PDB file of C-alpha atoms and ligand atoms in Angstrom:
ATOM      1  CA  MET J 713      -6.457 -17.157  40.245  1.00 46.00           C
ATOM      2  CA  SER J 714      -3.903 -15.479  37.959  1.00 47.00           C
ATOM      3  CA  SER J 715      -5.994 -12.793  36.706  1.00 53.00           C
ATOM      4  CA  MET J 716      -6.005 -11.255  40.066  1.00 58.00           C
ATOM      5  CA  LYS J 717      -4.006  -7.913  40.198  1.00 56.00           C
ATOM      6  CA  PRO J 718      -1.712  -7.677  43.180  1.00 53.00           C
ATOM      7  CA  ILE J 719      -3.219  -4.546  44.676  1.00 55.00           C
ATOM      8  CA  LEU J 720      -1.845  -3.484  47.824  1.00 73.00           C
ATOM      9  CA  ASP J 721      -4.150  -1.149  49.351  1.00 88.00           C
ATOM     10  CA  LEU J 722      -7.865  -0.764  50.214  1.00 91.00           C
ATOM     11  CA  LYS J 723      -8.864   2.984  49.914  1.00 90.00           C
ATOM     12  CA  ILE J 724     -12.272   4.925  50.697  1.00 89.00           C
ATOM     13  CA  PRO J 725     -12.516   7.319  47.950  1.00 86.00           C
ATOM     14  CA  PHE J 726     -14.044   9.900  49.694  1.00 87.00           C
ATOM     15  CA  GLU J 727     -14.405  11.893  53.111  1.00 88.00           C
ATOM     16  CA  TRP J 728     -16.482  10.924  56.198  1.00 87.00           C
ATOM     17  CA  SER J 729     -19.255  13.884  55.202  1.00 86.00           C
ATOM     18  CA  GLU J 730     -19.571  12.381  51.642  1.00 87.00           C
ATOM     19  CA  ARG J 731     -19.706   8.707  52.844  1.00 90.00           C
ATOM     20  CA  ARG J 732     -22.055   6.343  50.902  1.00 93.00           C
ATOM     21  CA  PRO J 733     -21.912   2.836  49.985  1.00 95.00           C
ATOM     22  CA  VAL J 734     -19.095   2.238  47.528  1.00 95.00           C
ATOM     23  CA  LEU J 735     -17.923  -0.770  45.126  1.00 95.00           C
ATOM     24  CA  LEU J 736     -14.185  -1.089  45.468  1.00 94.00           C
ATOM     25  CA  GLU J 737     -12.346  -4.031  43.614  1.00 93.00           C
ATOM     26  CA  LYS J 738     -13.555  -7.129  45.449  1.00 96.00           C
ATOM     27  CA  CYS J 739     -15.039  -5.193  48.177  1.00 97.00           C
ATOM     28  CA  LEU J 740     -18.549  -3.752  49.319  1.00 97.00           C
ATOM     29  CA  TYR J 741     -17.734  -0.610  51.737  1.00 96.00           C
ATOM     30  CA  LEU J 742     -21.095   0.242  53.591  1.00 96.00           C
ATOM     31  CA  PRO J 743     -20.768   3.153  55.986  1.00 93.00           C
ATOM     32  CA  THR J 744     -22.672   3.636  59.047  1.00 89.00           C
ATOM     33  CA  HIS J 745     -24.740   6.554  59.228  1.00 84.00           C
ATOM     34  CA  CYS J 746     -25.854   7.390  55.917  1.00 80.00           C
ATOM     35  CA  GLN J 747     -29.078   6.868  56.155  1.00 79.00           C
ATOM     36  CA  GLY J 748     -31.278   7.603  52.582  1.00 83.00           C
ATOM     37  CA  ALA J 749     -28.116   6.292  50.815  1.00 88.00           C
ATOM     38  CA  VAL J 750     -28.532   4.568  47.703  1.00 91.00           C
ATOM     39  CA  HIS J 751     -27.602   0.742  47.812  1.00 93.00           C
ATOM     40  CA  PHE J 752     -26.399  -1.286  44.836  1.00 94.00           C
ATOM     41  CA  GLY J 753     -28.855  -4.227  46.141  1.00 96.00           C
ATOM     42  CA  PRO J 754     -28.064  -8.176  45.515  1.00 97.00           C
ATOM     43  CA  LYS J 755     -27.785  -7.566  41.503  1.00 97.00           C
ATOM     44  CA  ILE J 756     -24.061  -7.025  42.521  1.00 97.00           C
ATOM     45  CA  TRP J 757     -23.314 -10.562  43.085  1.00 98.00           C
ATOM     46  CA  ARG J 758     -23.641 -11.032  39.183  1.00 96.00           C
ATOM     47  CA  GLN J 759     -21.815  -7.804  38.592  1.00 96.00           C
ATOM     48  CA  ASP J 760     -18.329  -8.779  36.650  1.00 94.00           C
ATOM     49  CA  GLY J 761     -15.418  -8.560  39.021  1.00 93.00           C
ATOM     50  CA  VAL J 762     -17.353  -9.547  42.008  1.00 97.00           C
ATOM     51  CA  PHE J 763     -16.952 -13.313  41.853  1.00 98.00           C
ATOM     52  CA  ALA J 764     -15.063 -15.006  39.101  1.00 97.00           C
ATOM     53  CA  ASN J 765     -18.175 -17.786  38.654  1.00 97.00           C
ATOM     54  CA  PRO J 766     -21.267 -15.813  39.582  1.00 97.00           C
ATOM     55  CA  GLU J 767     -23.418 -18.498  39.047  1.00 96.00           C
ATOM     56  CA  LEU J 768     -21.960 -20.211  42.405  1.00 98.00           C
ATOM     57  CA  PRO J 769     -24.313 -20.287  45.462  1.00 97.00           C
ATOM     58  CA  LEU J 770     -23.523 -17.861  48.108  1.00 98.00           C
ATOM     59  CA  ALA J 771     -22.681 -18.580  51.767  1.00 98.00           C
ATOM     60  CA  VAL J 772     -21.835 -15.791  54.067  1.00 98.00           C
ATOM     61  CA  GLU J 773     -20.036 -15.235  57.561  1.00 99.00           C
ATOM     62  CA  PHE J 774     -20.939 -12.209  59.638  1.00 98.00           C
ATOM     63  CA  CYS J 775     -18.720 -11.060  62.057  1.00 98.00           C
ATOM     64  CA  SER J 776     -15.743 -12.413  60.091  1.00 98.00           C
ATOM     65  CA  GLY J 777     -13.093 -10.313  61.878  1.00 98.00           C
ATOM     66  CA  ASN J 778      -9.398 -11.034  60.212  1.00 98.00           C
ATOM     67  CA  GLY J 779     -10.827 -13.478  57.956  1.00 98.00           C
ATOM     68  CA  GLU J 780      -8.570 -16.455  58.977  1.00 98.00           C
ATOM     69  CA  TRP J 781     -11.490 -18.743  58.854  1.00 98.00           C
ATOM     70  CA  ILE J 782     -13.678 -17.637  55.750  1.00 98.00           C
ATOM     71  CA  ALA J 783     -10.428 -17.496  53.773  1.00 98.00           C
ATOM     72  CA  LYS J 784      -9.286 -21.154  54.285  1.00 98.00           C
ATOM     73  CA  VAL J 785     -13.033 -22.268  54.113  1.00 98.00           C
ATOM     74  CA  ALA J 786     -13.470 -20.548  50.956  1.00 98.00           C
ATOM     75  CA  LEU J 787     -10.501 -22.316  49.368  1.00 98.00           C
ATOM     76  CA  SER J 788     -11.603 -25.721  50.853  1.00 98.00           C
ATOM     77  CA  PHE J 789     -15.435 -25.217  49.290  1.00 98.00           C
ATOM     78  CA  PRO J 790     -14.845 -23.523  45.856  1.00 98.00           C
ATOM     79  CA  HIS J 791     -18.368 -24.688  44.633  1.00 98.00           C
ATOM     80  CA  LEU J 792     -19.740 -21.689  47.020  1.00 98.00           C
ATOM     81  CA  ASN J 793     -19.341 -17.892  46.593  1.00 98.00           C
ATOM     82  CA  TRP J 794     -18.260 -17.066  50.292  1.00 98.00           C
ATOM     83  CA  ILE J 795     -19.092 -13.074  51.491  1.00 99.00           C
ATOM     84  CA  ALA J 796     -17.007 -11.735  54.876  1.00 98.00           C
ATOM     85  CA  VAL J 797     -18.887  -9.392  56.472  1.00 98.00           C
ATOM     86  CA  GLU J 798     -16.875  -7.219  59.088  1.00 98.00           C
ATOM     87  CA  LYS J 799     -17.983  -3.921  60.130  1.00 97.00           C
ATOM     88  CA  ASP J 800     -14.396  -2.843  61.233  1.00 97.00           C
ATOM     89  CA  PHE J 801     -12.676  -1.199  58.445  1.00 96.00           C
ATOM     90  CA  TYR J 802      -9.295  -2.466  59.482  1.00 96.00           C
ATOM     91  CA  ARG J 803     -10.221  -5.683  59.741  1.00 98.00           C
ATOM     92  CA  ALA J 804     -12.284  -5.887  56.641  1.00 98.00           C
ATOM     93  CA  LYS J 805      -9.057  -4.692  54.812  1.00 97.00           C
ATOM     94  CA  LYS J 806      -6.950  -7.669  56.489  1.00 97.00           C
ATOM     95  CA  ILE J 807      -9.440 -10.051  54.890  1.00 98.00           C
ATOM     96  CA  TRP J 808      -9.539  -8.128  51.687  1.00 97.00           C
ATOM     97  CA  LEU J 809      -5.347  -8.533  51.598  1.00 96.00           C
ATOM     98  CA  ARG J 810      -5.664 -12.379  52.550  1.00 97.00           C
ATOM     99  CA  LEU J 811      -8.398 -12.473  49.242  1.00 97.00           C
ATOM    100  CA  PHE J 812      -5.417 -10.903  47.030  1.00 95.00           C
ATOM    101  CA  ARG J 813      -2.664 -12.884  48.809  1.00 95.00           C
ATOM    102  CA  TYR J 814      -4.319 -16.529  48.198  1.00 97.00           C
ATOM    103  CA  SER J 815      -5.997 -15.555  45.100  1.00 96.00           C
ATOM    104  CA  ILE J 816      -9.285 -16.490  46.453  1.00 98.00           C
ATOM    105  CA  SER J 817     -11.871 -15.676  43.556  1.00 97.00           C
ATOM    106  CA  ASN J 818     -14.597 -17.206  45.241  1.00 98.00           C
ATOM    107  CA  LEU J 819     -14.406 -14.414  48.402  1.00 98.00           C
ATOM    108  CA  PHE J 820     -15.813 -11.069  48.450  1.00 98.00           C
ATOM    109  CA  VAL J 821     -15.769  -8.413  51.410  1.00 98.00           C
ATOM    110  CA  VAL J 822     -18.369  -6.696  52.727  1.00 98.00           C
ATOM    111  CA  CYS J 823     -17.026  -3.828  55.170  1.00 97.00           C
ATOM    112  CA  GLY J 824     -20.470  -3.184  57.246  1.00 97.00           C
ATOM    113  CA  GLU J 825     -22.925  -3.827  59.831  1.00 97.00           C
ATOM    114  CA  ALA J 826     -24.140  -7.284  58.849  1.00 98.00           C
ATOM    115  CA  LEU J 827     -27.925  -6.619  59.723  1.00 97.00           C
ATOM    116  CA  ALA J 828     -27.777  -3.673  57.572  1.00 96.00           C
ATOM    117  CA  PHE J 829     -25.907  -5.431  54.916  1.00 97.00           C
ATOM    118  CA  SER J 830     -28.272  -8.348  54.923  1.00 98.00           C
ATOM    119  CA  ARG J 831     -31.196  -6.572  54.420  1.00 97.00           C
ATOM    120  CA  GLU J 832     -30.086  -4.247  51.387  1.00 96.00           C
ATOM    121  CA  TYR J 833     -27.975  -6.965  49.691  1.00 98.00           C
ATOM    122  CA  LEU J 834     -29.527 -10.268  50.067  1.00 98.00           C
ATOM    123  CA  GLU J 835     -32.342 -11.936  48.331  1.00 98.00           C
ATOM    124  CA  ALA J 836     -35.097 -13.969  49.956  1.00 98.00           C
ATOM    125  CA  GLN J 837     -33.719 -17.577  50.043  1.00 98.00           C
ATOM    126  CA  SER J 838     -30.186 -17.034  48.333  1.00 98.00           C
ATOM    127  CA  LEU J 839     -28.056 -18.148  51.259  1.00 98.00           C
ATOM    128  CA  GLN J 840     -26.817 -21.917  50.752  1.00 98.00           C
ATOM    129  CA  GLU J 841     -24.985 -21.484  54.309  1.00 98.00           C
ATOM    130  CA  ALA J 842     -24.596 -18.689  56.887  1.00 98.00           C
ATOM    131  CA  TRP J 843     -21.888 -18.573  59.506  1.00 98.00           C
ATOM    132  CA  VAL J 844     -21.380 -16.571  62.817  1.00 98.00           C
ATOM    133  CA  ASN J 845     -17.827 -17.221  64.131  1.00 98.00           C
ATOM    134  CA  PHE J 846     -17.634 -15.863  67.751  1.00 98.00           C
ATOM    135  CA  PRO J 847     -19.572 -12.554  67.552  1.00 98.00           C
ATOM    136  CA  ASP J 848     -19.244 -10.169  70.210  1.00 96.00           C
ATOM    137  CA  PRO J 849     -20.280 -11.818  73.392  1.00 93.00           C
ATOM    138  CA  TRP J 850     -21.260  -8.327  75.345  1.00 95.00           C
ATOM    139  CA  PRO J 851     -21.015  -9.388  78.466  1.00 89.00           C
ATOM    140  CA  LYS J 852     -21.969  -6.352  80.552  1.00 91.00           C
ATOM    141  CA  ARG J 853     -25.813  -6.708  80.948  1.00 89.00           C
ATOM    142  CA  SER J 854     -26.239  -2.921  80.263  1.00 92.00           C
ATOM    143  CA  HIS J 855     -24.681  -3.907  76.761  1.00 94.00           C
ATOM    144  CA  ALA J 856     -26.183  -7.094  76.018  1.00 91.00           C
ATOM    145  CA  LYS J 857     -28.529  -4.877  73.475  1.00 94.00           C
ATOM    146  CA  HIS J 858     -25.706  -4.884  71.315  1.00 96.00           C
ATOM    147  CA  ARG J 859     -25.578  -8.436  70.705  1.00 97.00           C
ATOM    148  CA  LEU J 860     -26.345  -9.695  66.412  1.00 98.00           C
ATOM    149  CA  ILE J 861     -27.926 -12.868  67.397  1.00 98.00           C
ATOM    150  CA  GLN J 862     -31.352 -11.698  68.308  1.00 98.00           C
ATOM    151  CA  LYS J 863     -34.913 -11.739  66.601  1.00 97.00           C
ATOM    152  CA  PRO J 864     -34.573  -8.976  63.946  1.00 98.00           C
ATOM    153  CA  PHE J 865     -31.202 -11.171  62.951  1.00 98.00           C
ATOM    154  CA  ALA J 866     -33.049 -14.283  63.088  1.00 98.00           C
ATOM    155  CA  ASP J 867     -35.864 -13.092  61.311  1.00 98.00           C
ATOM    156  CA  GLU J 868     -33.168 -11.992  58.340  1.00 98.00           C
ATOM    157  CA  VAL J 869     -32.058 -15.648  58.318  1.00 98.00           C
ATOM    158  CA  ARG J 870     -35.177 -16.885  57.928  1.00 97.00           C
ATOM    159  CA  ARG J 871     -35.573 -14.427  55.075  1.00 98.00           C
ATOM    160  CA  THR J 872     -32.325 -15.321  53.371  1.00 98.00           C
ATOM    161  CA  LEU J 873     -31.356 -18.749  53.564  1.00 98.00           C
ATOM    162  CA  GLN J 874     -32.723 -21.566  50.927  1.00 97.00           C
ATOM    163  CA  LYS J 875     -35.109 -24.148  52.103  1.00 94.00           C
ATOM    164  CA  GLY J 876     -32.965 -27.101  53.605  1.00 94.00           C
ATOM    165  CA  ALA J 877     -30.072 -24.545  54.570  1.00 97.00           C
ATOM    166  CA  SER J 878     -28.418 -23.872  57.639  1.00 97.00           C
ATOM    167  CA  ILE J 879     -26.989 -21.275  59.913  1.00 98.00           C
ATOM    168  CA  THR J 880     -24.215 -22.294  62.559  1.00 98.00           C
ATOM    169  CA  LEU J 881     -23.474 -19.853  65.484  1.00 98.00           C
ATOM    170  CA  VAL J 882     -19.997 -20.582  67.523  1.00 98.00           C
ATOM    171  CA  THR J 883     -19.371 -18.955  70.780  1.00 98.00           C
ATOM    172  CA  ASP J 884     -17.201 -19.954  73.979  1.00 98.00           C
ATOM    173  CA  ASP J 885     -19.621 -17.695  75.664  1.00 97.00           C
ATOM    174  CA  GLU J 886     -22.109 -19.489  77.840  1.00 96.00           C
ATOM    175  CA  ARG J 887     -24.622 -16.570  78.553  1.00 96.00           C
ATOM    176  CA  TYR J 888     -24.415 -15.836  74.727  1.00 97.00           C
ATOM    177  CA  SER J 889     -24.788 -19.553  73.836  1.00 97.00           C
ATOM    178  CA  ARG J 890     -27.906 -19.408  75.911  1.00 97.00           C
ATOM    179  CA  GLN J 891     -29.341 -16.582  73.975  1.00 96.00           C
ATOM    180  CA  MET J 892     -28.860 -18.089  70.882  1.00 97.00           C
ATOM    181  CA  SER J 893     -30.519 -21.137  71.776  1.00 97.00           C
ATOM    182  CA  GLU J 894     -33.767 -18.985  72.704  1.00 97.00           C
ATOM    183  CA  THR J 895     -33.544 -16.806  69.650  1.00 97.00           C
ATOM    184  CA  PHE J 896     -33.635 -19.928  67.462  1.00 97.00           C
ATOM    185  CA  LEU J 897     -36.068 -22.094  69.792  1.00 95.00           C
ATOM    186  CA  SER J 898     -38.853 -22.488  66.749  1.00 95.00           C
ATOM    187  CA  TRP J 899     -35.685 -23.709  64.296  1.00 96.00           C
ATOM    188  CA  LYS J 900     -34.947 -27.485  64.236  1.00 95.00           C
ATOM    189  CA  SER J 901     -31.557 -27.808  65.921  1.00 94.00           C
ATOM    190  CA  GLY J 902     -28.783 -29.319  63.811  1.00 95.00           C
ATOM    191  CA  PHE J 903     -27.561 -31.278  67.199  1.00 95.00           C
ATOM    192  CA  ALA J 904     -30.791 -32.363  68.685  1.00 93.00           C
ATOM    193  CA  PRO J 905     -31.756 -33.561  71.275  1.00 93.00           C
ATOM    194  CA  GLU J 906     -28.304 -31.554  72.902  1.00 94.00           C
ATOM    195  CA  PRO J 907     -28.866 -27.690  71.977  1.00 94.00           C
ATOM    196  CA  PHE J 908     -25.217 -27.325  70.830  1.00 97.00           C
ATOM    197  CA  ALA J 909     -22.166 -29.916  69.699  1.00 98.00           C
ATOM    198  CA  ARG J 910     -18.860 -29.684  71.694  1.00 98.00           C
ATOM    199  CA  GLU J 911     -16.906 -30.460  68.411  1.00 97.00           C
ATOM    200  CA  LEU J 912     -17.520 -30.032  64.990  1.00 97.00           C
ATOM    201  CA  PRO J 913     -15.240 -32.020  62.783  1.00 97.00           C
ATOM    202  CA  GLY J 914     -13.863 -29.907  59.755  1.00 96.00           C
ATOM    203  CA  TYR J 915     -14.657 -26.750  61.163  1.00 98.00           C
ATOM    204  CA  GLY J 916     -11.585 -24.900  60.881  1.00 97.00           C
ATOM    205  CA  THR J 917      -9.556 -22.273  62.575  1.00 97.00           C
ATOM    206  CA  SER J 918      -9.939 -18.737  63.172  1.00 98.00           C
ATOM    207  CA  TYR J 919      -8.256 -16.455  65.553  1.00 98.00           C
ATOM    208  CA  PHE J 920     -10.604 -16.361  68.496  1.00 98.00           C
ATOM    209  CA  HIS J 921     -11.303 -19.945  67.813  1.00 98.00           C
ATOM    210  CA  THR J 922      -7.428 -20.887  68.448  1.00 98.00           C
ATOM    211  CA  LEU J 923      -7.261 -18.470  70.971  1.00 98.00           C
ATOM    212  CA  TRP J 924     -10.448 -19.991  72.973  1.00 98.00           C
ATOM    213  CA  GLN J 925      -8.747 -23.361  72.535  1.00 97.00           C
ATOM    214  CA  GLU J 926      -5.528 -22.559  73.864  1.00 97.00           C
ATOM    215  CA  LYS J 927      -7.118 -21.197  77.195  1.00 97.00           C
ATOM    216  CA  GLN J 928      -9.090 -24.523  77.544  1.00 97.00           C
ATOM    217  CA  LYS J 929     -12.347 -22.677  77.113  1.00 97.00           C
ATOM    218  CA  GLN J 930     -15.492 -24.890  76.136  1.00 98.00           C
ATOM    219  CA  ILE J 931     -16.340 -24.219  72.300  1.00 98.00           C
ATOM    220  CA  ARG J 932     -20.184 -24.315  71.395  1.00 98.00           C
ATOM    221  CA  TYR J 933     -21.198 -25.011  67.967  1.00 98.00           C
ATOM    222  CA  HIS J 934     -25.383 -24.093  67.448  1.00 98.00           C
ATOM    223  CA  ARG J 935     -26.873 -25.127  64.104  1.00 98.00           C
ATOM    224  CA  TYR J 936     -30.227 -24.243  63.059  1.00 98.00           C
ATOM    225  CA  LEU J 937     -31.726 -26.013  59.636  1.00 96.00           C
ATOM    226  CA  TYR J 938     -34.383 -24.015  57.965  1.00 91.00           C
ATOM    227  CA  ASP J 939     -36.959 -26.943  56.788  1.00 83.00           C
TER     228      ASP J 939
HETATM  229  C1  SAM M2319     -14.567 -11.528  68.598  1.00 92.11           C
HETATM  230  S1  SAM M2319     -14.491 -11.035  66.824  1.00 92.11           S
HETATM  231  C2  SAM M2319     -14.667 -12.630  65.913  1.00 92.11           C
HETATM  232  C3  SAM M2319     -13.701 -12.479  65.037  1.00 92.11           C
HETATM  233  C4  SAM M2319     -13.741 -13.984  63.776  1.00 92.11           C
HETATM  234  N1  SAM M2319     -14.801 -14.521  63.317  1.00 92.11           N
HETATM  235  C5  SAM M2319     -13.068 -15.152  64.746  1.00 92.11           C
HETATM  236  O1  SAM M2319     -13.562 -16.177  65.267  1.00 92.11           O
HETATM  237  O2  SAM M2319     -12.024 -14.701  65.125  1.00 92.11           O
HETATM  238  C6  SAM M2319     -15.921 -10.633  66.891  1.00 92.11           C
HETATM  239  C7  SAM M2319     -15.946  -9.400  64.865  1.00 92.11           C
HETATM  240  O3  SAM M2319     -17.124  -9.544  64.932  1.00 92.11           O
HETATM  241  C8  SAM M2319     -17.404  -8.071  64.266  1.00 92.11           C
HETATM  242  N2  SAM M2319     -18.636  -7.412  64.523  1.00 92.11           N
HETATM  243  C9  SAM M2319     -19.055  -7.169  65.848  1.00 92.11           C
HETATM  244  N3  SAM M2319     -20.402  -7.224  65.389  1.00 92.11           N
HETATM  245  C10 SAM M2319     -20.895  -6.927  63.944  1.00 92.11           C
HETATM  246  C11 SAM M2319     -22.226  -6.562  63.301  1.00 92.11           C
HETATM  247  N4  SAM M2319     -23.318  -6.328  63.784  1.00 92.11           N
HETATM  248  N5  SAM M2319     -21.697  -6.555  61.939  1.00 92.11           N
HETATM  249  C12 SAM M2319     -20.383  -7.063  61.164  1.00 92.11           C
HETATM  250  N6  SAM M2319     -19.551  -7.386  62.080  1.00 92.11           N
HETATM  251  C13 SAM M2319     -19.931  -7.121  63.451  1.00 92.11           C
HETATM  252  C14 SAM M2319     -16.147  -7.072  65.245  1.00 92.11           C
HETATM  253  O4  SAM M2319     -15.865  -6.099  64.589  1.00 92.11           O
HETATM  254  C15 SAM M2319     -15.317  -8.206  65.304  1.00 92.11           C
HETATM  255  O5  SAM M2319     -14.029  -7.990  64.312  1.00 92.11           O
END
């Protein structure tokens, strides 16, 4: 897209003590620990400068890491507006740099926590697709409570997906795979009667997808349909 400016840096325009949600160019920064903050809300998706074509349906990837997967997918599926949600600022910045490097006009970056973002910024039944690729598995039993894929997340997915839409969850971790199946037990599985697929044609590649494939780990693709 020729109108996109070659901006080279993403900076947060305030000190930590003044933290608040801020809408930067092609990036929403949602800091943690700012309860009571005023949010822009779901109207931002129709705002000038967010997406080149605000009329397109929305798709989200939570836990985007460095954005390798979503950057390619956004280019391959230009009929959707893609939102990358990544809580780590330095990884979010990598996604943002890709967005400008490859002029991806249907991609937007959110630097923020997945659940907090969804609750404040996604309207009910607004998503045509949702993806979580290799969310942190938190393998220690005492840390498992930090996993994203739990009931509050599934409740948010149910609220935000359009009827007939799906969420795809991808992991190499056997225990997390079981937890995904249990969390979405009441949903229709896209791969029934199997709980997950071992291959997903056209999936693309992400940093962790490549890493685990090289180590010959079994990748598990779960898909749940909201019908
Ligand atoms: C294992 S990496 C996977 C990155 C990428 N999806 C891939 O496949 O290469 C998990 C990423 O999820 C991010 N993350 C973990 N929990 C998150 C949450 N609750 N909200 C947003 N991002 C999260 C981490 O910061 C990390 O970058």
